[in-house]
Amino acid sequence: MFMLVLITALVSGCQVFSATDKAPGPDAMANSVMGTGDLGLVIERATGSVLVINTTNRSVLHRIEGLGDLSHASVVYSRDARYGFVFGRDGGLTKVDLLTQSIVGRVIQSGNSIGGAISQDGRYVAVSNYEPGGVKVFDSTTLDLVADIPATYTKANGEKGQSKTVGLVDAPGNRFVFSLFDAGQIWVLDMPDDVAGSQPELTRFEAGKAPYDSMITPDGRHYIAGLFGEDGLSMLDLWDTDAGVVEILPGYGRGEQPLPVYKMPHLEGWTVADGRAFIPAVGHHQVLVADMNDWSLVEKIPVQGQPVFVMASPDNRNIWVSFAHPKNDVIQVIDSRTRKVIRTLEPGKSVLHMEFTPRGEEVWVSSRDSNRVTVYNTRTLEPVAELDAQSPSGIFFTSRAHKLGL
């Protein structure tokens, strides 16, 4: 049995935990009975490591090392929530076993990757790549390559190019949807069923200038891409793809002077609450509110900086907003009914990510330059625990295994 060092201290009423560097190994876990529903991974971006954490106990179970460049990393989970697939910036796809707390598979599949997704049936893991531009699809069990989809397109001068791919999500029907930044397109990749010899099908749509990230609505119907090259968003209705891509919220920044963009919003952090979408505005200190019935702009909520993540608690009661440099040391909480900022929190230096526990009683917040993760009670909005971490960034709980578009 591995040693877990537990340091209890009174720091603003919080508990403080520290991780051990000693690996338990698969044999040490063999006689333990453990579920995965309250587990998760925290990315330690500077050291190429991840922490296996327990949300119920607010504790760090183990540090797993050797995952390469995690400076822009994300995680998806297998259907049984046992395995995490970690997408590294160096093109690494790493399969982590949360029960044995070890790496069970790793491939370097490109030169520069930017995230990924797992299919609805859990059989395929897709990776979105900057270099070379395109998407690669792997068998989730073996990590064998299943499909290689280069993001080739024709430039305005007639030459062939290969685009960076962004905004990769899974969609119902065993589909993957992603955007081509350089080509200004959205592609839908329909993965085959179990019929022998069937091949993936690819459909292309024109999407506007420089889509930089995207999200899919919780019902899996609407894929929405933010556009870096214009004030507006592109939306594809996956129930009616014959209609093509339509523009929504056109000119949302019209008449306002855009500010320098220090960090692009992460649109998978968009949120839907009370029939409205809450969206980070590019180049503005605003959260946009759109009516989802017709996607018209309802309101612009002023916030203290340029929003990066705009996330609703699972009950949709409050909206939590993080920010880009230089005002990235705070979180602001918005009441979803009044659409007013009700609290400004200070978790630490360089806040990078938030993640709600599955039923929303707590939210975990990473502060990269403070080397800690702070846990907040979502009812009182007060901190209840702190965990030591080495330059933490993304926080990913296994509840994601049962959600679309994550």
Coordinates of C-alpha atoms in Angstrom, one line a residue:
M1 CA 0.0 0.0 0.0
F2 CA 1.4 3.3 -1.0
M3 CA 1.8 6.2 1.5
L4 CA -0.5 9.2 1.3
V5 CA 0.9 12.2 3.1
L6 CA -1.9 14.2 4.5
I7 CA -1.2 17.6 5.9
T8 CA -4.1 19.3 7.7
A9 CA -3.9 23.0 8.3
L10 CA -6.2 25.8 8.9
V11 CA -5.8 28.2 6.0
S12 CA -8.9 30.4 5.8
G13 CA -10.8 27.4 7.0
C14 CA -9.5 25.1 4.3
Q15 CA -7.9 21.7 4.3
V16 CA -4.5 21.4 2.5
F17 CA -3.4 18.2 0.9
S18 CA 0.0 17.2 -0.7
A19 CA 0.7 14.4 -3.2
T20 CA 3.4 11.7 -2.8
D21 CA 5.8 11.1 -5.6
K22 CA 6.1 7.3 -4.8
A23 CA 4.2 5.2 -7.3
P24 CA 1.9 2.5 -5.9
G25 CA 2.1 0.4 -9.0
P26 CA -0.5 -2.0 -10.3
D27 CA 0.3 -4.7 -7.7
A28 CA -0.3 -2.4 -4.8
M29 CA -3.8 -1.8 -6.1
A30 CA -4.7 -5.4 -6.8
N31 CA -6.4 -6.1 -3.5
S32 CA -8.2 -2.8 -3.4
V33 CA -11.8 -2.4 -4.4
M34 CA -12.5 1.0 -5.9
G35 CA -15.0 2.6 -8.2
T36 CA -14.1 5.4 -10.5
G37 CA -17.1 7.7 -10.1
D38 CA -15.4 10.1 -7.7
L39 CA -12.0 10.1 -9.4
G40 CA -10.4 12.5 -11.9
L41 CA -7.2 13.8 -13.3
V42 CA -5.4 17.2 -12.8
I43 CA -2.9 18.2 -15.5
E44 CA 0.5 19.4 -14.2
R45 CA 1.5 21.3 -17.3
A46 CA 5.1 22.1 -16.5
T47 CA 6.2 18.6 -15.4
G48 CA 4.5 16.3 -17.9
S49 CA 2.6 14.7 -15.1
V50 CA -1.0 14.2 -13.9
L51 CA -2.5 13.8 -10.5
V52 CA -5.1 11.1 -9.8
I53 CA -7.6 12.7 -7.4
N54 CA -10.6 11.7 -5.4
T55 CA -13.4 14.3 -5.3
T56 CA -15.3 12.8 -2.4
N57 CA -12.3 12.9 -0.1
R58 CA -10.8 16.0 -1.7
S59 CA -7.5 14.2 -1.9
V60 CA -4.6 13.4 -4.2
L61 CA -4.1 9.6 -4.7
H62 CA -1.0 9.6 -6.9
R63 CA 1.1 11.4 -9.4
I64 CA 1.7 9.8 -12.8
E65 CA 4.7 11.0 -14.7
G66 CA 6.0 10.7 -18.3
L67 CA 3.2 12.2 -20.3
G68 CA 5.3 14.6 -22.4
D69 CA 4.4 18.2 -23.2
L70 CA 1.2 19.0 -21.3
S71 CA 1.2 22.8 -21.9
H72 CA -2.2 22.6 -23.6
A73 CA -3.6 19.2 -22.5
S74 CA -7.1 17.8 -22.2
V75 CA -8.6 14.5 -21.2
V76 CA -11.6 12.2 -22.2
Y77 CA -12.7 9.0 -20.6
S78 CA -13.7 5.5 -21.6
R79 CA -17.3 4.5 -21.1
D80 CA -16.5 2.7 -17.9
A81 CA -14.6 5.7 -16.6
R82 CA -11.6 3.6 -15.8
Y83 CA -9.3 4.9 -18.5
G84 CA -8.4 8.5 -19.2
F85 CA -7.0 9.5 -22.7
V86 CA -4.7 12.5 -22.3
F87 CA -4.0 14.6 -25.4
G88 CA -0.6 16.4 -25.1
R89 CA 0.7 19.4 -27.1
D90 CA 3.6 17.3 -28.4
G91 CA 1.3 15.0 -30.3
G92 CA 1.2 12.4 -27.6
L93 CA -1.9 10.3 -26.9
T94 CA -1.5 8.6 -23.5
K95 CA -3.9 6.1 -22.0
V96 CA -4.0 6.2 -18.2
D97 CA -5.5 3.6 -15.9
L98 CA -7.1 5.4 -13.0
L99 CA -7.4 2.2 -10.9
T100 CA -3.8 1.0 -11.2
Q101 CA -2.7 4.7 -11.5
S102 CA -0.3 4.0 -14.4
I103 CA 0.2 4.6 -18.1
V104 CA -1.0 1.6 -20.1
G105 CA -0.5 2.9 -23.6
R106 CA 1.1 5.9 -25.4
V107 CA 1.6 6.9 -29.0
I108 CA 3.2 10.0 -30.6
Q109 CA 0.7 10.6 -33.4
S110 CA 1.6 14.1 -34.7
G111 CA 4.0 17.0 -34.2
N112 CA 1.5 19.3 -32.4
S113 CA -2.0 18.4 -31.2
I114 CA -4.7 20.5 -29.7
G115 CA -7.2 18.1 -28.0
G116 CA -9.5 15.2 -28.8
A117 CA -12.7 13.4 -28.3
I118 CA -14.1 9.9 -27.8
S119 CA -17.0 8.5 -29.9
Q120 CA -20.5 7.9 -28.6
D121 CA -20.0 4.2 -28.4
G122 CA -16.6 4.5 -26.9
R123 CA -14.7 2.6 -29.6
Y124 CA -12.8 5.4 -31.2
V125 CA -10.6 8.2 -29.9
A126 CA -10.0 11.1 -32.2
V127 CA -7.1 13.6 -32.0
S128 CA -7.1 17.1 -33.5
N129 CA -3.8 18.3 -34.9
Y130 CA -2.1 21.5 -35.7
E131 CA 1.0 19.9 -37.3
P132 CA 0.4 18.3 -39.7
G133 CA -3.2 19.6 -39.8
G134 CA -5.9 17.0 -39.6
V135 CA -7.6 14.4 -37.4
K136 CA -6.4 10.9 -36.6
V137 CA -8.7 8.3 -35.1
F138 CA -7.5 5.4 -32.9
D139 CA -9.0 2.2 -31.5
S140 CA -9.7 3.1 -27.8
T141 CA -8.6 -0.4 -26.6
T142 CA -5.4 -0.9 -28.5
L143 CA -4.5 2.7 -29.7
D144 CA -4.1 1.3 -33.2
L145 CA -4.7 3.9 -35.9
V146 CA -8.1 3.5 -37.5
A147 CA -8.3 6.6 -39.8
D148 CA -6.1 9.5 -40.9
I149 CA -8.0 12.5 -42.1
P150 CA -5.6 15.3 -43.4
A151 CA -7.2 18.7 -43.4
T152 CA -6.4 19.6 -47.0
Y153 CA -8.1 22.5 -48.7
T154 CA -7.7 24.8 -51.7
K155 CA -6.4 28.3 -51.0
A156 CA -7.7 31.4 -52.7
N157 CA -4.8 31.3 -55.1
G158 CA -5.6 27.8 -56.2
E159 CA -2.8 26.2 -54.2
K160 CA -3.3 23.2 -51.9
G161 CA -2.9 23.7 -48.2
Q162 CA -3.3 21.8 -44.9
S163 CA -5.2 23.5 -42.2
K164 CA -4.9 23.5 -38.4
T165 CA -7.8 21.6 -36.9
V166 CA -9.6 22.9 -33.8
G167 CA -12.8 22.5 -31.9
L168 CA -13.0 18.7 -32.2
V169 CA -16.1 17.2 -30.4
D170 CA -18.1 14.0 -30.4
A171 CA -21.6 14.0 -31.7
P172 CA -24.6 11.6 -31.6
G173 CA -24.5 8.9 -34.3
N174 CA -20.8 8.1 -33.7
R175 CA -19.7 11.3 -35.4
F176 CA -16.8 13.7 -34.8
V177 CA -17.2 17.3 -35.7
F178 CA -14.2 19.8 -36.0
S179 CA -13.2 23.1 -37.6
L180 CA -10.4 24.1 -39.9
F181 CA -8.9 27.3 -38.8
D182 CA -7.0 28.2 -42.0
A183 CA -9.7 26.9 -44.4
G184 CA -12.7 28.4 -42.7
Q185 CA -14.6 25.2 -42.7
I186 CA -16.5 22.7 -40.5
W187 CA -16.1 19.0 -41.2
V188 CA -18.3 16.1 -40.0
L189 CA -16.7 12.7 -39.8
D190 CA -19.2 9.8 -39.6
M191 CA -17.4 6.8 -38.2
P192 CA -18.4 3.3 -39.5
D193 CA -20.6 0.8 -37.6
D194 CA -19.6 -2.8 -37.2
V195 CA -20.3 -3.7 -40.8
A196 CA -17.1 -5.3 -42.3
G197 CA -15.3 -3.1 -44.8
S198 CA -17.3 0.1 -44.0
Q199 CA -15.3 3.4 -44.2
P200 CA -15.6 6.7 -42.5
E201 CA -17.7 9.3 -44.3
L202 CA -16.6 13.0 -44.5
T203 CA -18.9 16.0 -45.1
R204 CA -17.5 19.6 -45.5
F205 CA -19.2 22.9 -44.9
E206 CA -18.0 26.5 -45.3
A207 CA -18.0 28.2 -41.9
G208 CA -16.7 31.8 -41.9
K209 CA -13.3 33.3 -41.3
A210 CA -10.8 31.6 -38.9
P211 CA -12.9 29.4 -36.6
Y212 CA -10.7 29.0 -33.5
D213 CA -12.7 26.8 -31.2
S214 CA -16.2 25.4 -30.8
M215 CA -18.8 23.7 -28.6
I216 CA -21.8 21.4 -29.1
T217 CA -25.0 22.0 -27.2
P218 CA -25.8 19.5 -24.4
D219 CA -28.4 17.7 -26.6
G220 CA -25.8 17.2 -29.3
R221 CA -27.8 19.1 -31.9
H222 CA -26.0 22.4 -32.6
Y223 CA -22.2 22.7 -33.3
I224 CA -21.1 26.3 -32.8
A225 CA -17.7 27.7 -33.8
G226 CA -16.3 31.0 -32.7
L227 CA -14.7 33.1 -35.4
F228 CA -11.5 34.9 -34.8
G229 CA -11.7 36.8 -38.0
E230 CA -15.1 38.5 -37.5
D231 CA -17.7 39.4 -34.9
G232 CA -20.0 36.5 -35.1
L233 CA -20.4 32.7 -34.7
S234 CA -21.0 29.9 -37.1
M235 CA -23.6 27.2 -36.3
L236 CA -24.3 23.8 -37.9
D237 CA -27.6 22.0 -37.1
L238 CA -26.6 18.4 -37.0
W239 CA -30.2 17.4 -37.2
D240 CA -30.5 19.2 -40.6
T241 CA -27.0 19.4 -42.2
D242 CA -28.6 20.1 -45.6
A243 CA -29.3 23.6 -44.3
G244 CA -25.5 24.2 -44.1
V245 CA -23.8 26.6 -41.7
V246 CA -25.6 29.7 -40.6
E247 CA -24.3 32.8 -38.8
I248 CA -25.5 33.7 -35.4
L249 CA -24.9 36.8 -33.2
P250 CA -23.5 38.7 -36.2
G251 CA -21.8 42.0 -35.3
Y252 CA -22.0 41.4 -31.5
G253 CA -19.1 43.8 -31.0
R254 CA -20.3 46.5 -33.5
G255 CA -19.7 50.0 -32.4
E256 CA -17.2 48.9 -29.7
Q257 CA -13.4 49.1 -29.8
P258 CA -12.0 45.6 -29.6
L259 CA -9.2 45.0 -27.1
P260 CA -6.0 43.0 -27.6
V261 CA -6.7 39.3 -27.3
Y262 CA -4.2 37.7 -24.8
K263 CA -5.8 34.3 -24.7
M264 CA -8.6 32.8 -26.9
P265 CA -11.8 31.8 -25.1
H266 CA -12.3 28.1 -24.7
L267 CA -15.6 27.5 -26.2
E268 CA -16.2 24.1 -24.7
G269 CA -16.6 26.2 -21.6
W270 CA -19.6 27.9 -23.0
T271 CA -22.7 27.1 -21.1
V272 CA -26.5 26.8 -21.4
A273 CA -28.8 27.8 -18.6
D274 CA -32.5 28.8 -18.4
G275 CA -32.9 28.5 -22.2
R276 CA -30.0 30.9 -22.8
A277 CA -26.4 30.5 -23.9
F278 CA -23.7 32.3 -22.0
I279 CA -20.8 32.9 -24.3
P280 CA -17.3 34.6 -23.8
A281 CA -16.9 37.6 -26.2
V282 CA -13.6 37.8 -28.1
G283 CA -11.8 41.0 -27.5
H284 CA -14.3 42.4 -25.1
H285 CA -14.9 42.4 -21.3
Q286 CA -18.3 40.8 -21.7
V287 CA -20.2 37.6 -21.4
L288 CA -22.8 37.4 -24.2
V289 CA -26.3 36.0 -23.5
A290 CA -28.2 34.5 -26.5
D291 CA -31.8 33.3 -26.7
M292 CA -31.5 29.7 -27.9
N293 CA -34.9 29.8 -29.6
D294 CA -33.7 32.1 -32.3
W295 CA -30.0 32.7 -31.2
S296 CA -30.6 36.4 -30.9
L297 CA -28.5 38.5 -28.6
V298 CA -30.3 39.2 -25.3
E299 CA -27.7 40.9 -23.2
K300 CA -24.1 41.7 -22.7
I301 CA -22.9 41.2 -19.1
P302 CA -19.9 43.4 -18.2
V303 CA -17.2 41.5 -16.4
Q304 CA -13.7 42.5 -15.1
G305 CA -11.6 41.1 -18.0
Q306 CA -11.7 39.1 -21.1
P307 CA -13.5 35.8 -20.3
V308 CA -11.9 32.5 -21.2
F309 CA -14.2 29.9 -19.5
V310 CA -17.9 30.6 -19.0
M311 CA -19.3 27.6 -17.1
A312 CA -22.7 26.9 -15.4
S313 CA -23.0 24.9 -12.2
P314 CA -24.8 21.6 -12.9
D315 CA -28.1 23.1 -11.5
N316 CA -27.6 26.1 -13.9
R317 CA -28.1 28.5 -10.9
N318 CA -24.8 30.3 -11.2
I319 CA -22.3 31.0 -14.1
W320 CA -18.6 30.9 -13.2
V321 CA -16.2 33.0 -15.4
S322 CA -12.4 32.8 -15.6
F323 CA -10.3 35.4 -17.4
A324 CA -7.3 35.9 -19.7
H325 CA -4.0 37.7 -18.7
P326 CA -3.4 40.2 -17.2
K327 CA -6.5 40.0 -15.0
N328 CA -6.4 36.2 -14.6
D329 CA -6.2 35.9 -10.8
V330 CA -9.9 36.0 -10.1
I331 CA -13.2 34.1 -10.8
Q332 CA -16.5 36.0 -11.1
V333 CA -19.8 34.4 -10.3
I334 CA -22.9 35.5 -12.2
D335 CA -26.5 34.8 -11.1
S336 CA -28.2 33.1 -14.1
R337 CA -31.6 34.7 -13.3
T338 CA -30.5 38.3 -12.7
R339 CA -27.5 38.0 -14.9
K340 CA -25.5 40.1 -12.5
V341 CA -22.0 39.5 -11.0
I342 CA -22.7 38.4 -7.4
R343 CA -19.2 37.5 -6.2
T344 CA -15.5 38.0 -7.2
L345 CA -13.2 35.2 -5.8
E346 CA -9.4 35.1 -5.7
P347 CA -8.3 31.4 -5.9
G348 CA -4.6 32.3 -6.7
K349 CA -2.3 33.4 -9.4
S350 CA -3.0 32.6 -13.1
V351 CA -6.3 30.7 -12.8
L352 CA -6.6 28.3 -15.8
H353 CA -9.5 25.9 -15.3
M354 CA -12.6 25.0 -13.4
E355 CA -14.4 21.7 -13.0
F356 CA -17.7 21.0 -11.1
T357 CA -18.2 17.8 -9.1
P358 CA -20.7 15.6 -10.8
R359 CA -23.7 16.9 -8.8
G360 CA -22.4 20.4 -8.5
E361 CA -21.9 20.8 -4.7
E362 CA -18.3 21.9 -5.3
V363 CA -16.1 23.4 -8.0
W364 CA -12.3 22.8 -8.3
V365 CA -10.2 25.7 -9.6
S366 CA -6.5 25.5 -10.7
S367 CA -4.1 28.3 -10.1
R368 CA -1.0 27.6 -12.1
D369 CA 1.4 30.1 -10.6
S370 CA 0.2 29.4 -7.0
N371 CA 0.8 25.7 -7.5
R372 CA -2.5 24.7 -6.1
V373 CA -6.1 23.7 -6.7
T374 CA -8.7 25.4 -4.6
V375 CA -12.1 23.7 -3.9
Y376 CA -15.1 25.9 -3.4
N377 CA -18.6 25.2 -2.0
T378 CA -21.0 26.3 -4.7
R379 CA -23.7 27.2 -2.2
T380 CA -21.6 29.4 0.1
L381 CA -19.0 30.4 -2.5
E382 CA -16.4 29.8 0.2
P383 CA -13.2 27.7 -0.2
V384 CA -13.3 24.4 1.6
A385 CA -10.0 22.7 0.6
E386 CA -6.7 23.3 -1.1
L387 CA -4.5 20.7 -2.9
D388 CA -0.8 21.1 -3.8
A389 CA -0.1 20.7 -7.5
Q390 CA 2.8 21.5 -9.8
S391 CA 1.7 24.3 -12.2
P392 CA -1.9 22.8 -12.5
S393 CA -4.0 23.6 -15.5
G394 CA -6.9 21.3 -16.7
I395 CA -9.1 19.5 -14.2
F396 CA -11.1 16.6 -15.6
F397 CA -13.5 14.4 -13.6
T398 CA -14.7 11.0 -14.7
S399 CA -18.3 12.2 -14.9
R400 CA -17.3 13.5 -18.3
A401 CA -17.4 9.9 -19.6
H402 CA -21.2 10.2 -19.7
K403 CA -21.5 13.6 -21.4
L404 CA -21.5 14.6 -25.1
G405 CA -19.1 17.1 -26.5
L406 CA -16.4 16.8 -23.8

